[in-house]
Tab-separated table of C-alpha atoms and ligand atoms in Angstrom:
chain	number	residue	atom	x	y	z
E	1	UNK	CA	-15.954	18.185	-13.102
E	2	UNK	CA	-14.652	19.916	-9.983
E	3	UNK	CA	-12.353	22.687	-10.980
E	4	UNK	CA	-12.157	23.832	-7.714
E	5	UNK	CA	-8.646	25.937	-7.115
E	6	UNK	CA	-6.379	24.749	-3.981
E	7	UNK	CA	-3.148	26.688	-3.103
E	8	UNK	CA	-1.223	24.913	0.111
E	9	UNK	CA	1.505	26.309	2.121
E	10	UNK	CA	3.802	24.302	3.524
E	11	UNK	CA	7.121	22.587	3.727
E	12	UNK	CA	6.681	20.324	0.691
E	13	UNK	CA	9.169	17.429	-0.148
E	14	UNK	CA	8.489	14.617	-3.434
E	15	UNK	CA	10.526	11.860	-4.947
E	16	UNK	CA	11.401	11.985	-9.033
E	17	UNK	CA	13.166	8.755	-8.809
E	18	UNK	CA	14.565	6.258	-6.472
E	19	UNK	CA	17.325	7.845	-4.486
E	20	UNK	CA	19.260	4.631	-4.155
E	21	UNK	CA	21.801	2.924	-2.050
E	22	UNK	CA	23.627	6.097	-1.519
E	23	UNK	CA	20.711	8.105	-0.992
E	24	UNK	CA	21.103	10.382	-3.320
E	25	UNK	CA	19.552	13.577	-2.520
E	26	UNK	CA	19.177	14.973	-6.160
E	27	UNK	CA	16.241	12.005	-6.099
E	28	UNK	CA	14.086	14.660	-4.508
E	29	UNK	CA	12.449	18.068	-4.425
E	30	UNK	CA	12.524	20.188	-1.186
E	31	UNK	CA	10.792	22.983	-0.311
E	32	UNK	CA	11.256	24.493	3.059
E	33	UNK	CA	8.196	27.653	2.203
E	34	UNK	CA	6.688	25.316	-0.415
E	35	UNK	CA	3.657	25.706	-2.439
E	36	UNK	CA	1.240	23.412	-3.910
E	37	UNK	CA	-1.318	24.540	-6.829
E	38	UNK	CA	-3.996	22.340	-7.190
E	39	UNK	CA	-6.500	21.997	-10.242
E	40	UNK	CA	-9.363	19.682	-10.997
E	41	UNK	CA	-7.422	17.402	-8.349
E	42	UNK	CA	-4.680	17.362	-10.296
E	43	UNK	CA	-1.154	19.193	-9.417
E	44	UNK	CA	-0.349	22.162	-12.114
E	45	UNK	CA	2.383	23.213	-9.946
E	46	UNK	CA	5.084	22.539	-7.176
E	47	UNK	CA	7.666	24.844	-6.216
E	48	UNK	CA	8.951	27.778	-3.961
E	49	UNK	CA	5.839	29.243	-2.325
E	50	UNK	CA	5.958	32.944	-4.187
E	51	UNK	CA	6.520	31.255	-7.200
E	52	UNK	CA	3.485	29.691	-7.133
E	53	UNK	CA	1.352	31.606	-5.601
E	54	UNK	CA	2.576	34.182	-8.528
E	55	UNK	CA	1.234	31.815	-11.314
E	56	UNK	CA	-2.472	32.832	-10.062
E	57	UNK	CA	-3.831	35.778	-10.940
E	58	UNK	CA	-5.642	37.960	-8.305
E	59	UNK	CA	-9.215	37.157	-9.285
E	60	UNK	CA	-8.233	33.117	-9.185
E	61	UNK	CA	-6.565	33.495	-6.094
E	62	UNK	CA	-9.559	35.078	-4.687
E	63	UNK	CA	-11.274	31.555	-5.775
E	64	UNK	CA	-8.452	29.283	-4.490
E	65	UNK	CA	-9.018	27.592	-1.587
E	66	UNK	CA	-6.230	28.220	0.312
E	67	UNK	CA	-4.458	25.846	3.474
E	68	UNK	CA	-1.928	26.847	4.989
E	69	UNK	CA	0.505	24.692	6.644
E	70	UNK	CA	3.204	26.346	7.113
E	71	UNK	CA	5.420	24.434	9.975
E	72	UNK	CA	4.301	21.094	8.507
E	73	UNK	CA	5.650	18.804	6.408
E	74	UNK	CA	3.355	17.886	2.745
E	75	UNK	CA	4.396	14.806	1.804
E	76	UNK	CA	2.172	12.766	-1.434
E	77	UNK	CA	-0.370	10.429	-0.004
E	78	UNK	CA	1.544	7.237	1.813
E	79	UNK	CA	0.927	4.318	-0.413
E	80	UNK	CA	0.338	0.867	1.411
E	81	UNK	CA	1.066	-2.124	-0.937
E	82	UNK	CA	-0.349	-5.041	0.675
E	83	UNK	CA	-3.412	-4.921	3.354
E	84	UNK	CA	-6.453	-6.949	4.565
E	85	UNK	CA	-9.080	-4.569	5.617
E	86	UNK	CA	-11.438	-7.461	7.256
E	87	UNK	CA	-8.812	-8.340	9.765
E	88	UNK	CA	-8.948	-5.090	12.084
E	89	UNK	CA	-10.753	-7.416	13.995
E	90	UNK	CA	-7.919	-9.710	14.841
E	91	UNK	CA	-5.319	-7.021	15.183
E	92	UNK	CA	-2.896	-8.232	17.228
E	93	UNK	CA	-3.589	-11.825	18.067
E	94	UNK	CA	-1.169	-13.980	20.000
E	95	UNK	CA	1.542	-16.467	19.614
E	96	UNK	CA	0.743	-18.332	16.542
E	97	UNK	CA	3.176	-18.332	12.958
E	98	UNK	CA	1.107	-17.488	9.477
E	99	UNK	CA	-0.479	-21.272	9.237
E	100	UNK	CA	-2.121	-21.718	12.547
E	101	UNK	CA	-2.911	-17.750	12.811
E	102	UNK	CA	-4.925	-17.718	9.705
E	103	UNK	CA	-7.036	-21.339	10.827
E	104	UNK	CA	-7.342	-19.864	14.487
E	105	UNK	CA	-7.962	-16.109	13.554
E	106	UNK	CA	-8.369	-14.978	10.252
E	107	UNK	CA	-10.858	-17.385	9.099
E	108	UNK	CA	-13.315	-17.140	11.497
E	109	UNK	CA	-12.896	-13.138	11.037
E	110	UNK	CA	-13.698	-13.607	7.852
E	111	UNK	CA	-16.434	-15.705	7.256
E	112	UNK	CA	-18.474	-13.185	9.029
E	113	UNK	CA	-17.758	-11.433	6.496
E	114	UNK	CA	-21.052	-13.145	4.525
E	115	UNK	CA	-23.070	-10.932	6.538
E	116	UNK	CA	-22.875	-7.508	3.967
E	117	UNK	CA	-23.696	-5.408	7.190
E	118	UNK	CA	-20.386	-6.301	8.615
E	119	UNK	CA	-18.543	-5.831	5.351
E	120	UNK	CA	-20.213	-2.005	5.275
E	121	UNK	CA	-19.262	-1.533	8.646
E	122	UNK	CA	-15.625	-2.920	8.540
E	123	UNK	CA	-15.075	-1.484	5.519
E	124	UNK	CA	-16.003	2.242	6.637
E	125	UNK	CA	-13.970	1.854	9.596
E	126	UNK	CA	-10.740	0.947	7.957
E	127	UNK	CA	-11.013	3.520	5.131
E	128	UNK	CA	-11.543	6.311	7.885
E	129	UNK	CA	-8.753	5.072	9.843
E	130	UNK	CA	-6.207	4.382	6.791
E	131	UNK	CA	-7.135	8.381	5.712
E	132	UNK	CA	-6.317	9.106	9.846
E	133	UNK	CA	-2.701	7.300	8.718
E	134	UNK	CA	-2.331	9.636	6.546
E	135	UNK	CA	-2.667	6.857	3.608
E	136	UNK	CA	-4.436	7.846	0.492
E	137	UNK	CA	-4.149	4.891	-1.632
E	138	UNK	CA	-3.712	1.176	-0.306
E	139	UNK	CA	-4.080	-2.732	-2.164
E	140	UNK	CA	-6.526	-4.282	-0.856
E	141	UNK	CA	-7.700	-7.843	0.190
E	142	UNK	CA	-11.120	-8.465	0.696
E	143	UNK	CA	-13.048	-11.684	1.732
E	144	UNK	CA	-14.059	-14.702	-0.404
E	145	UNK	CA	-17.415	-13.017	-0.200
E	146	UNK	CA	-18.136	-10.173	-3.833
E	147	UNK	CA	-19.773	-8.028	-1.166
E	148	UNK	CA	-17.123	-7.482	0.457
E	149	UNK	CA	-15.523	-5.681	-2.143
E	150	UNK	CA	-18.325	-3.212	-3.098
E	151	UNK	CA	-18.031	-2.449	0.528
E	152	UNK	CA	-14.959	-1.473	0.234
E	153	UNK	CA	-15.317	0.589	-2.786
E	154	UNK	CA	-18.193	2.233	-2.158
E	155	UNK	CA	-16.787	3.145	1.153
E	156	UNK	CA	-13.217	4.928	-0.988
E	157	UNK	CA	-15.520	5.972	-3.552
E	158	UNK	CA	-17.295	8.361	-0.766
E	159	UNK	CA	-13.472	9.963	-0.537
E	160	UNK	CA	-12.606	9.634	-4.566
E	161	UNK	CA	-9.774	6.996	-3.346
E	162	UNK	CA	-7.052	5.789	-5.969
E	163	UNK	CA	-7.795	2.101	-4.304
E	164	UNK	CA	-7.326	-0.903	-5.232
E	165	UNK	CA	-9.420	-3.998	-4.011
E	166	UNK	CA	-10.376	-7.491	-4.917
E	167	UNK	CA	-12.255	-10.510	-3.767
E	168	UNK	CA	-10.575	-13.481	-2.762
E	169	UNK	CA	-9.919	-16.306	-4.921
E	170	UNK	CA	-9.676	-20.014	-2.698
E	171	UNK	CA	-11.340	-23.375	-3.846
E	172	UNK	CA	-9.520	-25.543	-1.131
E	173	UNK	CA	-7.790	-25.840	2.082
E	174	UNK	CA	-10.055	-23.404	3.761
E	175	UNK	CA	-13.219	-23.666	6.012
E	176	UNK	CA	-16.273	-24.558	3.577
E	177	UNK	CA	-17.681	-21.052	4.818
E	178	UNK	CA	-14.697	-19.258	2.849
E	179	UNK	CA	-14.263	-21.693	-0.078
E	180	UNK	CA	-15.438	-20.616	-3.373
E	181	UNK	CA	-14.597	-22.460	-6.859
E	182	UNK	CA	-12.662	-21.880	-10.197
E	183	UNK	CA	-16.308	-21.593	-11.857
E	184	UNK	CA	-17.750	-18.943	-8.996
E	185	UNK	CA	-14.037	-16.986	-8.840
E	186	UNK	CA	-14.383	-16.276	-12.528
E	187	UNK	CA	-18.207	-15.197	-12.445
E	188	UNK	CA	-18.303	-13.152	-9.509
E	189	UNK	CA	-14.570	-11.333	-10.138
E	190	UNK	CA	-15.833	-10.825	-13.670
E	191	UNK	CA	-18.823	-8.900	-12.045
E	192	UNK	CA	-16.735	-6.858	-10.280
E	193	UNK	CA	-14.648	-5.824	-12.311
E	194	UNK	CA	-17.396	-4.401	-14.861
E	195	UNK	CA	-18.668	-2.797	-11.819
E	196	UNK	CA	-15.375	-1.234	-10.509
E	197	UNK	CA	-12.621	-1.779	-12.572
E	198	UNK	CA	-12.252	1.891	-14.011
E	199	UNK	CA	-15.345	3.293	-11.782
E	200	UNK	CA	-13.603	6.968	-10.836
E	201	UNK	CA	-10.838	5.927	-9.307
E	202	UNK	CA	-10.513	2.610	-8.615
E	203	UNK	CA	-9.298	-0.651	-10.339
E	204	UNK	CA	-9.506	-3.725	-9.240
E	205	UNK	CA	-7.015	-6.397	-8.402
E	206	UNK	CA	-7.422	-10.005	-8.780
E	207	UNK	CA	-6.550	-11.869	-5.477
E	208	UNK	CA	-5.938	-15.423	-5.218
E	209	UNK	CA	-4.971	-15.914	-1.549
E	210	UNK	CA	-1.717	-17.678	-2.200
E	211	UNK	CA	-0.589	-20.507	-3.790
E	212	UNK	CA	-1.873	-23.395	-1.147
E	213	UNK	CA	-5.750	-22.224	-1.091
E	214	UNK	CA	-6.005	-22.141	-4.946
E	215	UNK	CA	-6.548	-25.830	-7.058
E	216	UNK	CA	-4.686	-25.235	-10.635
E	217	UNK	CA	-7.896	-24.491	-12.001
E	218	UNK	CA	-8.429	-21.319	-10.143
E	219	UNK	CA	-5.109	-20.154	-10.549
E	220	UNK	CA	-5.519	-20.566	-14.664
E	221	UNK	CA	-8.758	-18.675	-14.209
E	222	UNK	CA	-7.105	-15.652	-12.594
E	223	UNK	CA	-4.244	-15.698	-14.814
E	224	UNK	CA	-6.719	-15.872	-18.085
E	225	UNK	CA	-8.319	-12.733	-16.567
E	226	UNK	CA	-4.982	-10.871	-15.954
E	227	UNK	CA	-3.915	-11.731	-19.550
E	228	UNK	CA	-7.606	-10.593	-20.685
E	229	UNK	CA	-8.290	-7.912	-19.351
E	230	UNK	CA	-6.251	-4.317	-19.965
E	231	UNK	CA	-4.697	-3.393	-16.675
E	232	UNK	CA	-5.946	-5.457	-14.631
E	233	UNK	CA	-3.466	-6.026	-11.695
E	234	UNK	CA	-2.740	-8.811	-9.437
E	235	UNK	CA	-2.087	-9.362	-5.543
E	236	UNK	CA	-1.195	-12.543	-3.525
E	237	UNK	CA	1.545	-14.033	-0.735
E	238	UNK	CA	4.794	-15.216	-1.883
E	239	UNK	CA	7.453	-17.239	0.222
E	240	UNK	CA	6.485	-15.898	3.758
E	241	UNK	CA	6.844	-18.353	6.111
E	242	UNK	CA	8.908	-21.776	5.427
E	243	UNK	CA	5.865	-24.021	6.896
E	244	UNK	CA	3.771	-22.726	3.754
E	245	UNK	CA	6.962	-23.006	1.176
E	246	UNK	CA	7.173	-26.643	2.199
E	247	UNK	CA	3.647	-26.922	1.717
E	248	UNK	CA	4.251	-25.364	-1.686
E	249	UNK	CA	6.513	-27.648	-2.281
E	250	UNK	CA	4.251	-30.837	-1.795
E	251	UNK	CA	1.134	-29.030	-3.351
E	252	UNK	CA	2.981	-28.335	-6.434
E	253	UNK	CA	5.640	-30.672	-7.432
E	254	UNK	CA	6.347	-30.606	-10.821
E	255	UNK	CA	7.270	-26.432	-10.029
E	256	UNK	CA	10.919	-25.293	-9.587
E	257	UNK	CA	9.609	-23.227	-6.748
E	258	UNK	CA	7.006	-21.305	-5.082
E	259	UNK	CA	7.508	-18.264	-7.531
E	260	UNK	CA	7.788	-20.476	-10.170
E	261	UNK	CA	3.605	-21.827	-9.537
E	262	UNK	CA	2.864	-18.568	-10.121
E	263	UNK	CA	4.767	-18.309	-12.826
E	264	UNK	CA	3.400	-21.111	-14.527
E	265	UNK	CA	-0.166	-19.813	-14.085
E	266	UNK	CA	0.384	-16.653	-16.558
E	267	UNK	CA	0.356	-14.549	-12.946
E	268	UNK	CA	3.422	-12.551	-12.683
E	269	UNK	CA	4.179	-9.350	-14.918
E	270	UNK	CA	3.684	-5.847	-14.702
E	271	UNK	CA	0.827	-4.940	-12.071
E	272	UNK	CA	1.410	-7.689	-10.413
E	273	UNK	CA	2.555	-7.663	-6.615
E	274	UNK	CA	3.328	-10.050	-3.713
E	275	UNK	CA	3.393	-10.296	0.088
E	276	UNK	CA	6.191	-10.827	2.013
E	277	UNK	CA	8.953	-12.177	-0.555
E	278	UNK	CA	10.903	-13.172	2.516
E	279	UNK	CA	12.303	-16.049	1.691
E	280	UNK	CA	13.626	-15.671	-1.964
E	281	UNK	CA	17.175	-16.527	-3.704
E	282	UNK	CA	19.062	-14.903	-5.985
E	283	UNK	CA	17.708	-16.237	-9.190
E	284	UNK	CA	13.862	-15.001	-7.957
E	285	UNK	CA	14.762	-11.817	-7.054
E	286	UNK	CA	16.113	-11.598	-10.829
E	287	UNK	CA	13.096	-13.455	-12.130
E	288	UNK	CA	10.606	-11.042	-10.782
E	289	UNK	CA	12.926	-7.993	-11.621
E	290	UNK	CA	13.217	-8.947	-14.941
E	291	UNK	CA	9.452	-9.825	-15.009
E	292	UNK	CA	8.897	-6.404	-13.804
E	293	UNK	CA	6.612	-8.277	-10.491
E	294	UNK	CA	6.964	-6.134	-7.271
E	295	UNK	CA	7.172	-7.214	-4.095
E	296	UNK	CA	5.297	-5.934	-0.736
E	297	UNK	CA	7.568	-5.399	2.218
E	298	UNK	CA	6.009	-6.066	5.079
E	299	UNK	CA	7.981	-5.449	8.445
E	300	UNK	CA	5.679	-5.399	10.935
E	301	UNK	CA	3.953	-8.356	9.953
E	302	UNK	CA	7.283	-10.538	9.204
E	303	UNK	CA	8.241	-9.900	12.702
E	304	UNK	CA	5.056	-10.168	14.517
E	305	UNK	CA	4.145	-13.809	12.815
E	306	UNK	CA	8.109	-14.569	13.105
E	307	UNK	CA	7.967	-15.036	9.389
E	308	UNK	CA	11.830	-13.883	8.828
E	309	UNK	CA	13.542	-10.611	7.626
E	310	UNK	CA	12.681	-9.013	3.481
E	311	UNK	CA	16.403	-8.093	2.334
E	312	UNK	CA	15.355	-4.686	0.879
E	313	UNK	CA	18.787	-4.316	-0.098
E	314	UNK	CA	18.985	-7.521	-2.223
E	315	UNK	CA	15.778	-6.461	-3.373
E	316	UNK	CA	16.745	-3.290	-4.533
E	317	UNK	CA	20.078	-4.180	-6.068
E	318	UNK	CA	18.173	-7.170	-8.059
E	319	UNK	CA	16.324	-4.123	-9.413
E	320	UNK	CA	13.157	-5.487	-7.989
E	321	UNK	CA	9.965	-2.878	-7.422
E	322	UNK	CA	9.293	-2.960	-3.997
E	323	UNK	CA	6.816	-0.958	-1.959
E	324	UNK	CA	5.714	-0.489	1.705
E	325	UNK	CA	2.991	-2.324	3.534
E	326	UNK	CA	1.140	-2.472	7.302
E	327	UNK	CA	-0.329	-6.434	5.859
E	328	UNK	CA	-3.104	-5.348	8.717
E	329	UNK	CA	-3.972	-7.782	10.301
E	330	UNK	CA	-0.731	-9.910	10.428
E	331	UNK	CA	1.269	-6.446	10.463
E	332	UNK	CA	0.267	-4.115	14.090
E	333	UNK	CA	-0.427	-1.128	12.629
E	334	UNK	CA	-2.464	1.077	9.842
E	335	UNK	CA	0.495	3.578	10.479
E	336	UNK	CA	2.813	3.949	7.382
E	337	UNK	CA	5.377	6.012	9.707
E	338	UNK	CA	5.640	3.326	12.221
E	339	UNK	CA	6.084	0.446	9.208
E	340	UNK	CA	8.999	2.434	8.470
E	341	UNK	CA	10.438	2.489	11.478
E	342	UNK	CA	10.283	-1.102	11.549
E	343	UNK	CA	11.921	-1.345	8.330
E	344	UNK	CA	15.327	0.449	9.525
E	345	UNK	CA	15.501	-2.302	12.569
E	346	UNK	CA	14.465	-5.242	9.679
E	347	UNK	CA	17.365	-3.644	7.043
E	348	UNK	CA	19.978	-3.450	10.097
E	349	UNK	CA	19.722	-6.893	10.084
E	350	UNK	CA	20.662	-8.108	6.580
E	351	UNK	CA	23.326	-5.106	6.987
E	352	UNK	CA	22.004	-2.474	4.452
E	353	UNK	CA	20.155	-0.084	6.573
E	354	UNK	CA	17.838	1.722	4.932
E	355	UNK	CA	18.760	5.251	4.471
E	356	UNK	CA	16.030	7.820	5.210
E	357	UNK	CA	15.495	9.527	1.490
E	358	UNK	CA	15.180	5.338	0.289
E	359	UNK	CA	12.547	5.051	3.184
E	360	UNK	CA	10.186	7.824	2.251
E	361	UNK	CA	10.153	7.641	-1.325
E	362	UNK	CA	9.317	3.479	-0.413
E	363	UNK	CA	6.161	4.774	1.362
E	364	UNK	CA	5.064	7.247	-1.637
E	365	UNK	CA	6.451	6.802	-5.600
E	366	UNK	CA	8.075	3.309	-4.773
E	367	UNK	CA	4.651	2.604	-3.490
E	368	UNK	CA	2.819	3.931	-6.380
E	369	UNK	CA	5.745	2.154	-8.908
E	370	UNK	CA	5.364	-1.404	-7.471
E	371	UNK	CA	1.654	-1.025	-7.795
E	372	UNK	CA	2.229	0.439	-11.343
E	373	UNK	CA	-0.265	3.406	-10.194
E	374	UNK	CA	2.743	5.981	-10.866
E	375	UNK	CA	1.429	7.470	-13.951
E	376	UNK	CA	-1.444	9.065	-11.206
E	377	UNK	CA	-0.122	9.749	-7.894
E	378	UNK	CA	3.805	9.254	-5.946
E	379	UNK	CA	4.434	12.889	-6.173
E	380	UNK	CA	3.767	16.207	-7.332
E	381	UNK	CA	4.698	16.075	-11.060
E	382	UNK	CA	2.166	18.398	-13.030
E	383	UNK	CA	-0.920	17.165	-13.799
E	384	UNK	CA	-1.055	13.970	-11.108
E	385	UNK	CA	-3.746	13.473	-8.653
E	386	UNK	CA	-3.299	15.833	-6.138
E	387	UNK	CA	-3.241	13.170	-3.077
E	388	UNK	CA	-0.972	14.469	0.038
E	389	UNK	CA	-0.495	14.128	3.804
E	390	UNK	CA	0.368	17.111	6.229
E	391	UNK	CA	2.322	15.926	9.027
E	392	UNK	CA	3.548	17.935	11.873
E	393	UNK	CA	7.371	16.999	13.017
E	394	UNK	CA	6.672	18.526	17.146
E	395	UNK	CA	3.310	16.133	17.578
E	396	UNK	CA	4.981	14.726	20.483
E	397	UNK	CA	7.320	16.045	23.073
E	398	UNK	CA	10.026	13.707	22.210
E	399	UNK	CA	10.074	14.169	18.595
E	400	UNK	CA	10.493	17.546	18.470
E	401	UNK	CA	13.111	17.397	20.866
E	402	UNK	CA	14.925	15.532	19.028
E	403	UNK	CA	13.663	17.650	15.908
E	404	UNK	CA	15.427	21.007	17.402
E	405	UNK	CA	18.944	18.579	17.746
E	406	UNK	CA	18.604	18.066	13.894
E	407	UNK	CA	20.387	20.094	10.988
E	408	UNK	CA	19.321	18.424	7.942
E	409	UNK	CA	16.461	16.926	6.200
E	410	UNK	CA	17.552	13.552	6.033
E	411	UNK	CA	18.080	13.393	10.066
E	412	UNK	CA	14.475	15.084	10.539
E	413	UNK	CA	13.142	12.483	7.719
E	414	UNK	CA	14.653	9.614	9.925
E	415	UNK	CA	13.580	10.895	13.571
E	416	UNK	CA	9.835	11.454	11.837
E	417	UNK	CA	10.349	7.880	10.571
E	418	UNK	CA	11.432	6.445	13.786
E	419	UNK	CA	9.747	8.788	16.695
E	420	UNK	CA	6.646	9.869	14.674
E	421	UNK	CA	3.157	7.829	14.451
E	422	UNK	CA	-0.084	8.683	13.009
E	423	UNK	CA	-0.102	11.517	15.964
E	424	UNK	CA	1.946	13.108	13.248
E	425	UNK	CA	-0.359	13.589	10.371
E	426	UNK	CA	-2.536	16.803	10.768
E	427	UNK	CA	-4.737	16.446	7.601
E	428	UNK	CA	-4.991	13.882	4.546
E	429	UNK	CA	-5.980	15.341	1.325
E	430	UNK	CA	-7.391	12.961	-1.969
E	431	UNK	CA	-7.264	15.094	-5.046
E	432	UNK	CA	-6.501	18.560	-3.342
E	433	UNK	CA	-10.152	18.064	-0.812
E	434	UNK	CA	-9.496	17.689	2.564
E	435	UNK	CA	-10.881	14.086	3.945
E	436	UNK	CA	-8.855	13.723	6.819
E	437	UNK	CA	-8.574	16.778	9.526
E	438	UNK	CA	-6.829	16.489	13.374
E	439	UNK	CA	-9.705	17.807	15.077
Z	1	GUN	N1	-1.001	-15.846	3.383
Z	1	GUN	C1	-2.222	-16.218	2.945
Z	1	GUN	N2	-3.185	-15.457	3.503
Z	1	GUN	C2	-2.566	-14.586	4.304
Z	1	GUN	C3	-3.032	-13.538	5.144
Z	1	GUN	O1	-4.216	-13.259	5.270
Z	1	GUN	N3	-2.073	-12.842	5.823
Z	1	GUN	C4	-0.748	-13.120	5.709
Z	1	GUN	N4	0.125	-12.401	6.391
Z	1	GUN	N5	-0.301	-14.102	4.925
Z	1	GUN	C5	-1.194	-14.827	4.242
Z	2	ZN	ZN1	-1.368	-10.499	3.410
């Protein structure tokens, strides 16, 4: 095992909880000299930076590998909830809504996907780039294709990634190219979940697109495997776009609703997470808070396919688990910071702006609760994975402009959140080793 020491210097700020509609600041830890202490990967300690570095004696410290970031901000590793890593290659496609962008875009991206030397390829990229983002741990939707997840993994499993990945499930309404069956689904996600479910640190997560490309059968399969299988979780699309809900609707008629088909197929519960959740009522938001299912709040993707506004608030006072996503390719953007900033203008709208405390602990522990990966990573409670971002608050004229016109954390929290960008984050670290550096 690596017991490799790491000591980091820095300005260090974590969530403990969920600070809540009034933002409560007692929610987090702040260290302005802060001090990480990293062992085995895991945190042993968090704290004032001469308290920490006290705890080592001199002949450890002279084996600690020390980083010192002192000006920067150390936040843990941004967690994104919902993305498709083999659409960076239709990043920003025009003018269609989710039906006729995922026939005219998505599905050709993907089916050339069966080619493995793409999936390798693509799949390198996008870790690289999400590590860039400052993101350390991300849910992940593959292609039809089982390659395409062992490209994936293989690819986090170079970094020793907390990831989460899982080959798509879709027997109909889909080209022939990308259409598997209930039969195949079963076989080939049961292979890859002996191969990677567990493997260091990844899990995987079984993915039936959403509700209109799976028959019945398929979604029984998936829900006999999440009901089988000990922590397994679970990622799909929920209620995005009111073209698909009607389609729902005529796909599934004996169901009270779109959550309900789920439902009905053994697939929501703890570990389980949806897309988009835009257009929910009262009695769902309940139902999946109760249920403990999480939703994925996707801003820049709900505004660039005009799919509608997520009420975070709602969400939040339902009691809902919710956590942050770029949904790349639909969503602009691998950048956490930016998604963020996009949330504020979404929240403005259903008149509960989110406050900047809420925002960051959505992008780290919320991120890690909704994916019910909390008990390893969110923030710097003793003995989790040591997974953090360094991000510099002057990267760009403008921000630290504004930076020097701001007297408390929470106004620096929301300029980074609304002025920063992945030209921000100066290193990304995965249990206490570097694996991203500016430069
Ligand atoms: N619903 C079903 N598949 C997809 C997808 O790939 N992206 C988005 N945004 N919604 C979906
Ligand atoms: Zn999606």
């Amino acid at each position: 095992m690596n017991r490799q020491l790491h000591l980091v210097r820095g300005t260090v700020l974590h969530f403990l909880r969920d600070p809540g509609p009034t933002d409560d600041a007692s929610a987090c830890e702040f260290f302005e000299d802060g001090g990480l202490l990293i062992e085995a990967g895991h945190v042993s300690a968090v704290g004032d930076w001469d308290r920490v570095a006290a705890l080592l004696e001199p002949e450890a410290r002279a084996h600690a590998q020390l980083h010192d970031y002192r000006g920067h901000l150390i936040l843990p590793g941004l967690v994104d909830t919902h993305i498709h890593y083999p659409q960076v290659g239709v990043l920003g496609s025009f003018g269609r809504q989710l039906i006729d962008w995922l026939t005219e875009y998505t599905f050709p991206a993907e089916t050339a996907f069966s080619d493995p030397a793409v999936a390798h390829q693509c799949a390198e990229f996008v870790v690289r780039r999400m590590l860039a983002h400052g993101t350390t741990t991300a849910s992940v939707f593959a292609t039809v294709h089982p390659h395409s997840v062992d490209a994936f993994f293989e690819a986090a499993s170079h970094f020793d990634l907390r990831m989460l990945c899982g080959k798509v499930m879709m027997d109909r309404n889909c080209p022939d190219s990308l259409r598997d069956t209930a039969v195949s689904a079963e076989h080939d996600s049961r292979a890859l979940i002996e191969r990677w479910h567990g493997h260091g640190r990844l899990r995987y997560t079984l993915t039936p697109r959403f509700a209109p490309t799976s028959t019945p059968q398929q979604l029984d399969v998936a829900g006999a495997l999440y009901a089988a299988w000990p922590d397994l979780h679970v990622q799909s699309h929920l209620a995005e776009n009111k073209r698909e809900i009607e389609w729902v609707r005529e796909l599934f008629p004996d169901r009270r609703s779109y959550l309900d088909v789920y439902a009905h197929h053994g697939l929501i519960g703890p570990r389980t997470i949806y897309g988009h959740c835009v257009h929910l009522d009262e009695a769902e938001r309940k139902w999946m808070a109760d249920t403990q299912t999480a939703a994925a709040f996707c801003p820049t993707s709900n505004l660039f396919l005009g799919s509608g506004m997520f009420d975070y608030g709602a969400a939040r006072e339902a009691g809902m688990a919710v956590g942050l996503a770029t949904d790349v390719g639909g969503g602009t953007s691998f950048s956490l910071i930016r998604t963020l900033g996009e949330a504020y203008k979404v929240s403005q709208f259903c008149a509960q702006p989110l406050a900047p405390l809420s925002a960051w602990y959505l992008a780290t522990l919320g991120g890690a609760r909704a994916l019910g990966l909390d008990r390893f990573i969110g923030n710097f409670v003793a003995g989790k994975e040591a997974d953090f971002v360094v991000l510099d608050l002057h990267a760009t004229e403008e921000l630290a402009w504004r930076i020097s016109h701001a007297s408390t954390l929470a106004e620096r929290l929301f300029a980074l959140q609304t002025l920063g960008d992945e030209r921000c984050v100066v290193a990304t670290h995965a249990m206490g080793r570097p694996v991203f550096r500016r430069d």
